[in-house]
Coordinates of C-alpha atoms and ligand atoms in Angstrom, one line a residue:
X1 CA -130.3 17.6 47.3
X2 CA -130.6 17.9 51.4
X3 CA -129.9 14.4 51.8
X4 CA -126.1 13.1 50.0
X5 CA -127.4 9.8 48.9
X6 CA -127.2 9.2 45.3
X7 CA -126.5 6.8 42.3
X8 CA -123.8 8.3 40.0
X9 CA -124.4 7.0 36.6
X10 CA -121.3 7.2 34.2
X11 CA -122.5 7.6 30.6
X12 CA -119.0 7.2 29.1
X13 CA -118.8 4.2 30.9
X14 CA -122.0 2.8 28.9
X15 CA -120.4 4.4 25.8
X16 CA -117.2 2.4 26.3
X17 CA -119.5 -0.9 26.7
X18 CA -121.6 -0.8 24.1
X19 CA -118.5 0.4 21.7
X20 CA -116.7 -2.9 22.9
X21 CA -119.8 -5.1 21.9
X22 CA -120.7 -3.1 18.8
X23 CA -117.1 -3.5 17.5
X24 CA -117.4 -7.4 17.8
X25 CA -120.1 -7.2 15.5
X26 CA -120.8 -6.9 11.6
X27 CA -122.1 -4.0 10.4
X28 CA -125.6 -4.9 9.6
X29 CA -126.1 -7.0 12.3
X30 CA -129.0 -6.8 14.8
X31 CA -127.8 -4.3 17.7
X32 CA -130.8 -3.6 20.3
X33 CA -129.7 -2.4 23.5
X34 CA -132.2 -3.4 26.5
X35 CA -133.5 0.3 28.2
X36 CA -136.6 -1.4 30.3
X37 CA -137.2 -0.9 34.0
X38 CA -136.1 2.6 33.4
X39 CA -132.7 1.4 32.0
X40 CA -132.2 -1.2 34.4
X41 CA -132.8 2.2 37.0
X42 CA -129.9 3.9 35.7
X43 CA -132.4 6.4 34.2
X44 CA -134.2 5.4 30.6
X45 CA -133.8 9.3 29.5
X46 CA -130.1 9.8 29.8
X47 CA -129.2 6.6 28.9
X48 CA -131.3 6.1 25.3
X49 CA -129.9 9.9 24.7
X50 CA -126.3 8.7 25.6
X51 CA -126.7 5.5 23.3
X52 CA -128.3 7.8 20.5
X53 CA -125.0 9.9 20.7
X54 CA -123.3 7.1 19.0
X55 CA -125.5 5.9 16.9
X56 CA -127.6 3.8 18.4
X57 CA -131.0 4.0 16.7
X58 CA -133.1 0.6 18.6
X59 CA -134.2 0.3 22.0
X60 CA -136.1 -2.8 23.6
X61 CA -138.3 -2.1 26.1
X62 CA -140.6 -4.4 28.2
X63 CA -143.8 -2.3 28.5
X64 CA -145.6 -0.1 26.1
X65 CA -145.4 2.8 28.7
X66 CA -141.6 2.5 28.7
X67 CA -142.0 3.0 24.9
X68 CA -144.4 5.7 25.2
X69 CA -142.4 7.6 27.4
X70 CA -139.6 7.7 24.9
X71 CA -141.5 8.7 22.6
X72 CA -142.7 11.6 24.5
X73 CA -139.4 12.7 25.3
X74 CA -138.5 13.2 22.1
X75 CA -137.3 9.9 20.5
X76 CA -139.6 9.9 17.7
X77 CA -136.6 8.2 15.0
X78 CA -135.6 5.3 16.7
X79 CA -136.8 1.4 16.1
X80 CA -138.8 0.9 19.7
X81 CA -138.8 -2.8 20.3
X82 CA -141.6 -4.0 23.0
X83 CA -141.2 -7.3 24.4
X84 CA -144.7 -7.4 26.3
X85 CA -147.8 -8.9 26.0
X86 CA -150.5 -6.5 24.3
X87 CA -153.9 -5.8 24.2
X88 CA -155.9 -4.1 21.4
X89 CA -155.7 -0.8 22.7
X90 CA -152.0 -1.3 23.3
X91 CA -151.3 -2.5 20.3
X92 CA -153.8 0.3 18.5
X93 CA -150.8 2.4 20.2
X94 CA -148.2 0.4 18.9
X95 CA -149.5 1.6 15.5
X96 CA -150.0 5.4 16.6
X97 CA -146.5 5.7 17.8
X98 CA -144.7 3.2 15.1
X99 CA -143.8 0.9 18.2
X100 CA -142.4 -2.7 17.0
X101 CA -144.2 -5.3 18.9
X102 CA -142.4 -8.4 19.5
X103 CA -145.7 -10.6 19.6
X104 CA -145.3 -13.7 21.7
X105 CA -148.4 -15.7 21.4
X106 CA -150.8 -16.7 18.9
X107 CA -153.9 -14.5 20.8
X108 CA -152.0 -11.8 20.3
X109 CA -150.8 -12.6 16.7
X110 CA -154.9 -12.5 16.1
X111 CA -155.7 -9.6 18.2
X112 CA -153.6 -7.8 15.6
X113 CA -155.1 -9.4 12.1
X114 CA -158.3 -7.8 14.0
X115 CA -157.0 -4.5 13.9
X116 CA -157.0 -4.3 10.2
X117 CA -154.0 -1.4 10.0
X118 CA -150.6 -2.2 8.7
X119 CA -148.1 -2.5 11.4
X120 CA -144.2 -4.8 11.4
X121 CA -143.7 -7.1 14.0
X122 CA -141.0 -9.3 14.8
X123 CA -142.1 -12.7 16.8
X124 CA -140.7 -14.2 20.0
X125 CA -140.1 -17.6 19.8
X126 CA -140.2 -20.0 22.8
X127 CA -137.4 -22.0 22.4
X128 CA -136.7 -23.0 26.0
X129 CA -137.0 -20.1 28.0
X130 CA -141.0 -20.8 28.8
X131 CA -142.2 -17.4 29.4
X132 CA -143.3 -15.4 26.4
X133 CA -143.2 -16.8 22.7
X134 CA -144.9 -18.9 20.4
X135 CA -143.8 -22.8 19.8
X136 CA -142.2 -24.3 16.3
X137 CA -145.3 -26.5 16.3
X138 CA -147.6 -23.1 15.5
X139 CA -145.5 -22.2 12.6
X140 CA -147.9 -23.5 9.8
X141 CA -150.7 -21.8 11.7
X142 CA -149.0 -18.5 12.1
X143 CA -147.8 -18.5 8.1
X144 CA -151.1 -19.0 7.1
X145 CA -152.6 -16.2 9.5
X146 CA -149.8 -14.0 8.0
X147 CA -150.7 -14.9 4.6
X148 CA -154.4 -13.8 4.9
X149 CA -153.5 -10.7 6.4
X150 CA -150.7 -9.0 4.7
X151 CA -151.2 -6.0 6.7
X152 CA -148.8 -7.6 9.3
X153 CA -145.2 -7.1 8.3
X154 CA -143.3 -10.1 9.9
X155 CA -139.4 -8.4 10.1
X156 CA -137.8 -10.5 12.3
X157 CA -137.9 -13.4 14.5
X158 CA -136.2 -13.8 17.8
X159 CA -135.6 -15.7 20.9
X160 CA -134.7 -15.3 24.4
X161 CA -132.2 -17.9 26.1
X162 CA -132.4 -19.0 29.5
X163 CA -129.1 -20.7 30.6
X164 CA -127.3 -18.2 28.3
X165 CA -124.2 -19.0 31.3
X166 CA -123.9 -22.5 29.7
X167 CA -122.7 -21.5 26.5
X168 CA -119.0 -22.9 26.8
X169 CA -120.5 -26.1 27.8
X170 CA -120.6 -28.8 25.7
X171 CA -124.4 -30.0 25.8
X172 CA -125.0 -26.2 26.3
X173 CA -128.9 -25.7 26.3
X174 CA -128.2 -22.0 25.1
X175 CA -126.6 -23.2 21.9
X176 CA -129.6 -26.0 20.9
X177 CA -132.4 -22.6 21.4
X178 CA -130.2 -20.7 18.3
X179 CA -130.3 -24.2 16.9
X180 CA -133.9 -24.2 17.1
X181 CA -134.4 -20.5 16.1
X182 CA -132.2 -20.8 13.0
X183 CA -134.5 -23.6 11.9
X184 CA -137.4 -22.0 12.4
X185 CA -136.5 -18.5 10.6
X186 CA -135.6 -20.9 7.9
X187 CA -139.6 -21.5 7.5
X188 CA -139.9 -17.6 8.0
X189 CA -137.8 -16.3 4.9
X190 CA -137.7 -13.0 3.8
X191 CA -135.2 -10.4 2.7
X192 CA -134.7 -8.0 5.1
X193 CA -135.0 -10.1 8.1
X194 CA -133.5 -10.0 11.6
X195 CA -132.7 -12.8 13.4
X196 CA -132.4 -12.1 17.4
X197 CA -131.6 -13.8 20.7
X198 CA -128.3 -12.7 22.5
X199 CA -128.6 -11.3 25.8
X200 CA -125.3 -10.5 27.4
X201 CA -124.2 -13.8 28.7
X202 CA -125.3 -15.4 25.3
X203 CA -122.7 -12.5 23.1
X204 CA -120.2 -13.4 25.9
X205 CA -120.4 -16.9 25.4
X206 CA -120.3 -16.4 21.8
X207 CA -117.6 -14.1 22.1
X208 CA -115.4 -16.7 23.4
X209 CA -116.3 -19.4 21.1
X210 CA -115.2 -17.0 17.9
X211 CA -118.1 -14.2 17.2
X212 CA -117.7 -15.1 13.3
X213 CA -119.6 -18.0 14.0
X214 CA -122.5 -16.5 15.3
X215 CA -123.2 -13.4 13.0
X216 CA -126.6 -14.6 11.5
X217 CA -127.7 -14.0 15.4
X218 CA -128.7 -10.1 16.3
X219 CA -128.0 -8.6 19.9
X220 CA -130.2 -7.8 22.7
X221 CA -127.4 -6.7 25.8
X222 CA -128.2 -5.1 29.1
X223 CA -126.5 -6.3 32.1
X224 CA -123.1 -5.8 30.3
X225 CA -123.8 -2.5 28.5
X226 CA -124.9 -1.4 32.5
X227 CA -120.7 -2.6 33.4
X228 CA -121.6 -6.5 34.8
X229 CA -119.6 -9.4 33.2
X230 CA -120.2 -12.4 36.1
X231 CA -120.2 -14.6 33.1
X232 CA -116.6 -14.1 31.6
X233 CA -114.5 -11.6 33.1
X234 CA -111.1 -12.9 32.1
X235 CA -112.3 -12.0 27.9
X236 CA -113.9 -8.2 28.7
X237 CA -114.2 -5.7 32.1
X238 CA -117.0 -3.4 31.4
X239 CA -116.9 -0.4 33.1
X240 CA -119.6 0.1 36.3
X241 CA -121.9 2.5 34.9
X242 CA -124.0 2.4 38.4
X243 CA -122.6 3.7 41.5
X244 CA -124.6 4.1 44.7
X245 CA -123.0 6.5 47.6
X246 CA -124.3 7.6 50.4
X247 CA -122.9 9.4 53.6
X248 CA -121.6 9.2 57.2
X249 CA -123.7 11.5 59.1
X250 CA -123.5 10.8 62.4
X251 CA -121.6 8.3 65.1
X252 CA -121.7 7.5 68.5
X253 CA -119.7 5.3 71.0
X254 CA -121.2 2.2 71.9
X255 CA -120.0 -0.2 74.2
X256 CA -119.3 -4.2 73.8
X257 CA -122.4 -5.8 74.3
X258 CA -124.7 -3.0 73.7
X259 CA -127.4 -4.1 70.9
X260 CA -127.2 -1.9 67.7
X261 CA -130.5 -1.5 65.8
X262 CA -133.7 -3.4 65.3
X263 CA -134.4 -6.6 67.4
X264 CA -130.4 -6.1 68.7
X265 CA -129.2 -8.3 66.2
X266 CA -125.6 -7.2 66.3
X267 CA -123.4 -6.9 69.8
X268 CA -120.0 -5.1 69.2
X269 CA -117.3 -7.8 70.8
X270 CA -115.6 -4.8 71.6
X271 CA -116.4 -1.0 72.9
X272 CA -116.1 0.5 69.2
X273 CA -117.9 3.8 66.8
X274 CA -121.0 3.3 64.9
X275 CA -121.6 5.2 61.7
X276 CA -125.0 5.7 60.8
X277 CA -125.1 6.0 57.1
X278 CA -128.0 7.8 55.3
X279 CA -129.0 5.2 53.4
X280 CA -131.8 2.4 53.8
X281 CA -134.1 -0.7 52.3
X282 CA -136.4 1.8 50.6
X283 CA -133.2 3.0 48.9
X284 CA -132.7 -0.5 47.6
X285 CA -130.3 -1.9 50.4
X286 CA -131.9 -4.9 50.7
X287 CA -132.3 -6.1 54.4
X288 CA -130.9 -9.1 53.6
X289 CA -127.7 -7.7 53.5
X290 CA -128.1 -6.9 57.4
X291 CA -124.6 -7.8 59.4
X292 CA -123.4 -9.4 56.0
X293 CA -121.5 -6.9 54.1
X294 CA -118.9 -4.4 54.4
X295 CA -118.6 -0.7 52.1
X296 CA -116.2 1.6 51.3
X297 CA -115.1 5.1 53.4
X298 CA -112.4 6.7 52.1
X299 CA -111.2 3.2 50.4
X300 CA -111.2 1.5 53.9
X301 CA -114.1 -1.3 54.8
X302 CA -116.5 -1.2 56.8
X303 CA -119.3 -4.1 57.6
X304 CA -122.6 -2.9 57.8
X305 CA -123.9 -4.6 61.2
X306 CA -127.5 -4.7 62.9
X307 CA -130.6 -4.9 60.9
X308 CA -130.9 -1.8 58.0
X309 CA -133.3 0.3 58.6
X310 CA -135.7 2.0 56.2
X311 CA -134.0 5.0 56.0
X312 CA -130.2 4.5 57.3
X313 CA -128.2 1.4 58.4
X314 CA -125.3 1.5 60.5
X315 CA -121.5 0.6 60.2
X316 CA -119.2 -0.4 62.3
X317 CA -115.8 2.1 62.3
X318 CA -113.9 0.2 65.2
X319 CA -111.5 -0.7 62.3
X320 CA -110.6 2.3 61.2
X321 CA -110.8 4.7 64.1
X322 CA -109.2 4.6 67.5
X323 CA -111.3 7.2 68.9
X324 CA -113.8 9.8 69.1
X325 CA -112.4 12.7 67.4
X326 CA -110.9 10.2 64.6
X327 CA -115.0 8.8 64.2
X328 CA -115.9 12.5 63.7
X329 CA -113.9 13.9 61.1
X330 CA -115.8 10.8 58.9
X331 CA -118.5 12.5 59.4
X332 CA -119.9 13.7 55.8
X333 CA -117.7 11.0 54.1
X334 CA -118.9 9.3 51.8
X335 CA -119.6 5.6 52.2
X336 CA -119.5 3.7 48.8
X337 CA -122.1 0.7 48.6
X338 CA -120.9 -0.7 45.2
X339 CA -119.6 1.1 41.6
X340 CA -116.4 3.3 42.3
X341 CA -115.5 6.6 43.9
X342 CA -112.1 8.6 44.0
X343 CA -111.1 6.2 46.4
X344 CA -111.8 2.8 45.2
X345 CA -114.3 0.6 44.0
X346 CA -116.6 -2.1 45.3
X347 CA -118.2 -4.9 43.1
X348 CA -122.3 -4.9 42.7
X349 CA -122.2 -8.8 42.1
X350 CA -120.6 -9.0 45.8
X351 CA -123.4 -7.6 47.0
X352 CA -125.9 -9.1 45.0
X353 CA -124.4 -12.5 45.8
X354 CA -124.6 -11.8 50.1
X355 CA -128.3 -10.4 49.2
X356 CA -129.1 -13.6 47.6
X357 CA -129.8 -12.4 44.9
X358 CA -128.1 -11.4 41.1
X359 CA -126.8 -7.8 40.0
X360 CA -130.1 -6.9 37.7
X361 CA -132.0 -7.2 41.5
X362 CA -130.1 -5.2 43.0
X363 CA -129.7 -2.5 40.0
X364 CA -133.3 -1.9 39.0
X365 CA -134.3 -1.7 42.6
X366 CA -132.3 1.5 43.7
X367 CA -135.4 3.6 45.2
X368 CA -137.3 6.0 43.2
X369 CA -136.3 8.4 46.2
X370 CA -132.4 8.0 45.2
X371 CA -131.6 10.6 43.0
X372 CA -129.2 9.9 39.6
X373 CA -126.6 12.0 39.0
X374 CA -124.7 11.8 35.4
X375 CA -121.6 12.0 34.4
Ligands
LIG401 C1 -136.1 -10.4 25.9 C2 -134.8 -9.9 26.6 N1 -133.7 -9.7 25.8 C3 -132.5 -9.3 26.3 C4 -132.4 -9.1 27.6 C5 -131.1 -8.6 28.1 O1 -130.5 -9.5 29.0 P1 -129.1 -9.2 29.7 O2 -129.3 -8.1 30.7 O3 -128.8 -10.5 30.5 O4 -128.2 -8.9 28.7 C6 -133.5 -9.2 28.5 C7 -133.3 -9.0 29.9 O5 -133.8 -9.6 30.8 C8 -134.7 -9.7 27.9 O6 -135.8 -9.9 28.7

């Protein structure tokens, strides 16, 4: 590494998560930790290895190359979920590589009774959410497809909620979709049949309503596994499995009034020390954040000001120095942009929330470029 930028990923930090949600759960009930977009970018590799440590034997992933590549890297036990849309040859490699696909429209549903081979699925239901799934109303239809081809193993049934925030409320939407889904897997008996729709915000919400009540419904988490909880912090603090650091590597004086970065955007009111920090938008700083936020050096803030670059952005260190030699003995520190460090820690939804944006954005877009580094 010639350039000290990275994104430390804490393993036992995910193991601590997923023990806290796994414990609130019955023993045989549906447990499928989300692992797509390359774990959302805390590397799909380590992380489905860490998860298989304890136990963890399904993954859900959102393409059939994610699943694929888990399979090449040696994850040839494991229950691969793929929440996609497929086409025959995709679903020809569903079969190859025992993938589960979690078929979500009736084209697809027919595309497979074409391919003649016995394969399980499990079906997404569209209970609210209107991206993937099939409807109630196609129910009759898809019995009847399954009947004449018994090559199709239905084992499950889920669906995917899309206010899952709403889950305390009283006309919560969240709550009517697992009415609807429990209805519809009534039409869809069987004996060894899982029943799935909780995302993280949906277990949280259930969590606080008494878990008990919501066993018959299986478990799909990823933003809280990963250490986010905007939903319902007061009940359970993950731990921040992502942290993204970078470096101070190089300051200069400049003087009140004097434009810093592109277009000028940001004027000190005061002469002061920039920091130019080794660490840009196609790192996943998102330039929305320009003159918004502040990081962390050595525990002490800083705001980021002017526009960020590509490749660095630039802090303000008026704050903490008083002069030049102060500014250059932070030279090399490391400059915390959210997740912790020895010296403190700094909260991803704060900067999700001056980006405009939510934590998963900000997450799964840390560059390609940014190396992880595991602990
Ligand atoms: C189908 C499905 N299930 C579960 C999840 C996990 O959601 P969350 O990260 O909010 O727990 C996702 C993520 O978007 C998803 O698409």
């Amino acid at each position: 590494m010639f350039r000290q930028t990275f994104a430390k990923i804490n393993l036992l930090h995910l193991k601590y998560n997923i023990e806290f949600i796994r414990s609130h759960l019955s023993s045989d009930q549906f447990l499928c930790p989300m692992i797509k977009a390359n774990a959302y970018g805390c590397g799909v590799i380590p992380v489905a290895s860490a998860l298989r440590d304890v136990n963890i034997r399904r993954f859900g992933v959102a393409l059939v190359e994610e699943a694929v590549e888990l399979r090449e890297n040696g994850f040839q036990q494991e229950d691969i979920y793929v929440f996609s849309t497929f086409t025959q040859e995709s679903l020809r490699v569903c079969k190859e590589l025992r993938l589960t696909p979690i078929v979500g429209s009736l084209d697809d549903l027919i595309l497979l009774s074409k391919l003649k081979e016995q394969i399980s699925i499990h079906l997404m239901f569209n209970t609210g959410m209107q991206r993937l799934g099939v409807v109630n109303e196609d129910s009759s239809t898809i019995l009847k497809l399954l009947e004449n081809n018994p090559q199709i193993r239905l084992m499950g049934i889920c669906t995917h909620l899309a206010t899952a925030e709403d889950f305390s409320e009283e006309n919560s939407f969240a709550k009517s979709q697992l009415k609807e889904i429990s209805s519809i897997r009534s039409r869809f008996s069987s004996s060894d049949f899982h029943l799935h729709a909780l995302n993280s915000a949906g277990f949280m919400g259930a969590l606080d309503q008494g878990i008990e009540n919501y066993k018959e419904y299986g478990v799909r988490p990823g933003l809280l596994m990963y250490g986010v909880n905007t939903f319902s912090p007061q009940i359970f603090k993950p731990k921040p499995v992502m942290s993204l650091i970078s470096q101070l590597i190089k300051i200069q004086k400049v003087n009140k009034g004097q434009g810093v970065s592109y277009g000028h955007t940001w004027r000190p009111a005061r002469d002061t020390f920039i920091g130019v920090v080794a660490i840009g938008y196609a790192d996943g700083v998102f330039r929305q954040l320009s003159s918004k936020i502040e990081f962390l050096i050595k525990g002490h803030k800083v705001k980021l000001v002017g526009a960020v670059c590509m490749d660095y952005l630039m802090v303000d260190l008026g704050d903490i120095v008083q002069s030049r030699s102060e500014a250059e003995n932070l030279i090399g520190e490391e400059v915390l942009l959210f997740g912790e460090n020895l010296y403190g820690s700094a909260d991803i939804t704060n900067v999700a929330e001056n980006a405009g944006t939510n934590s998963y954005d900000i997450m799964s877009r840390v560059g390609v470029r940014v190396p992880r580094v595991y602990s």
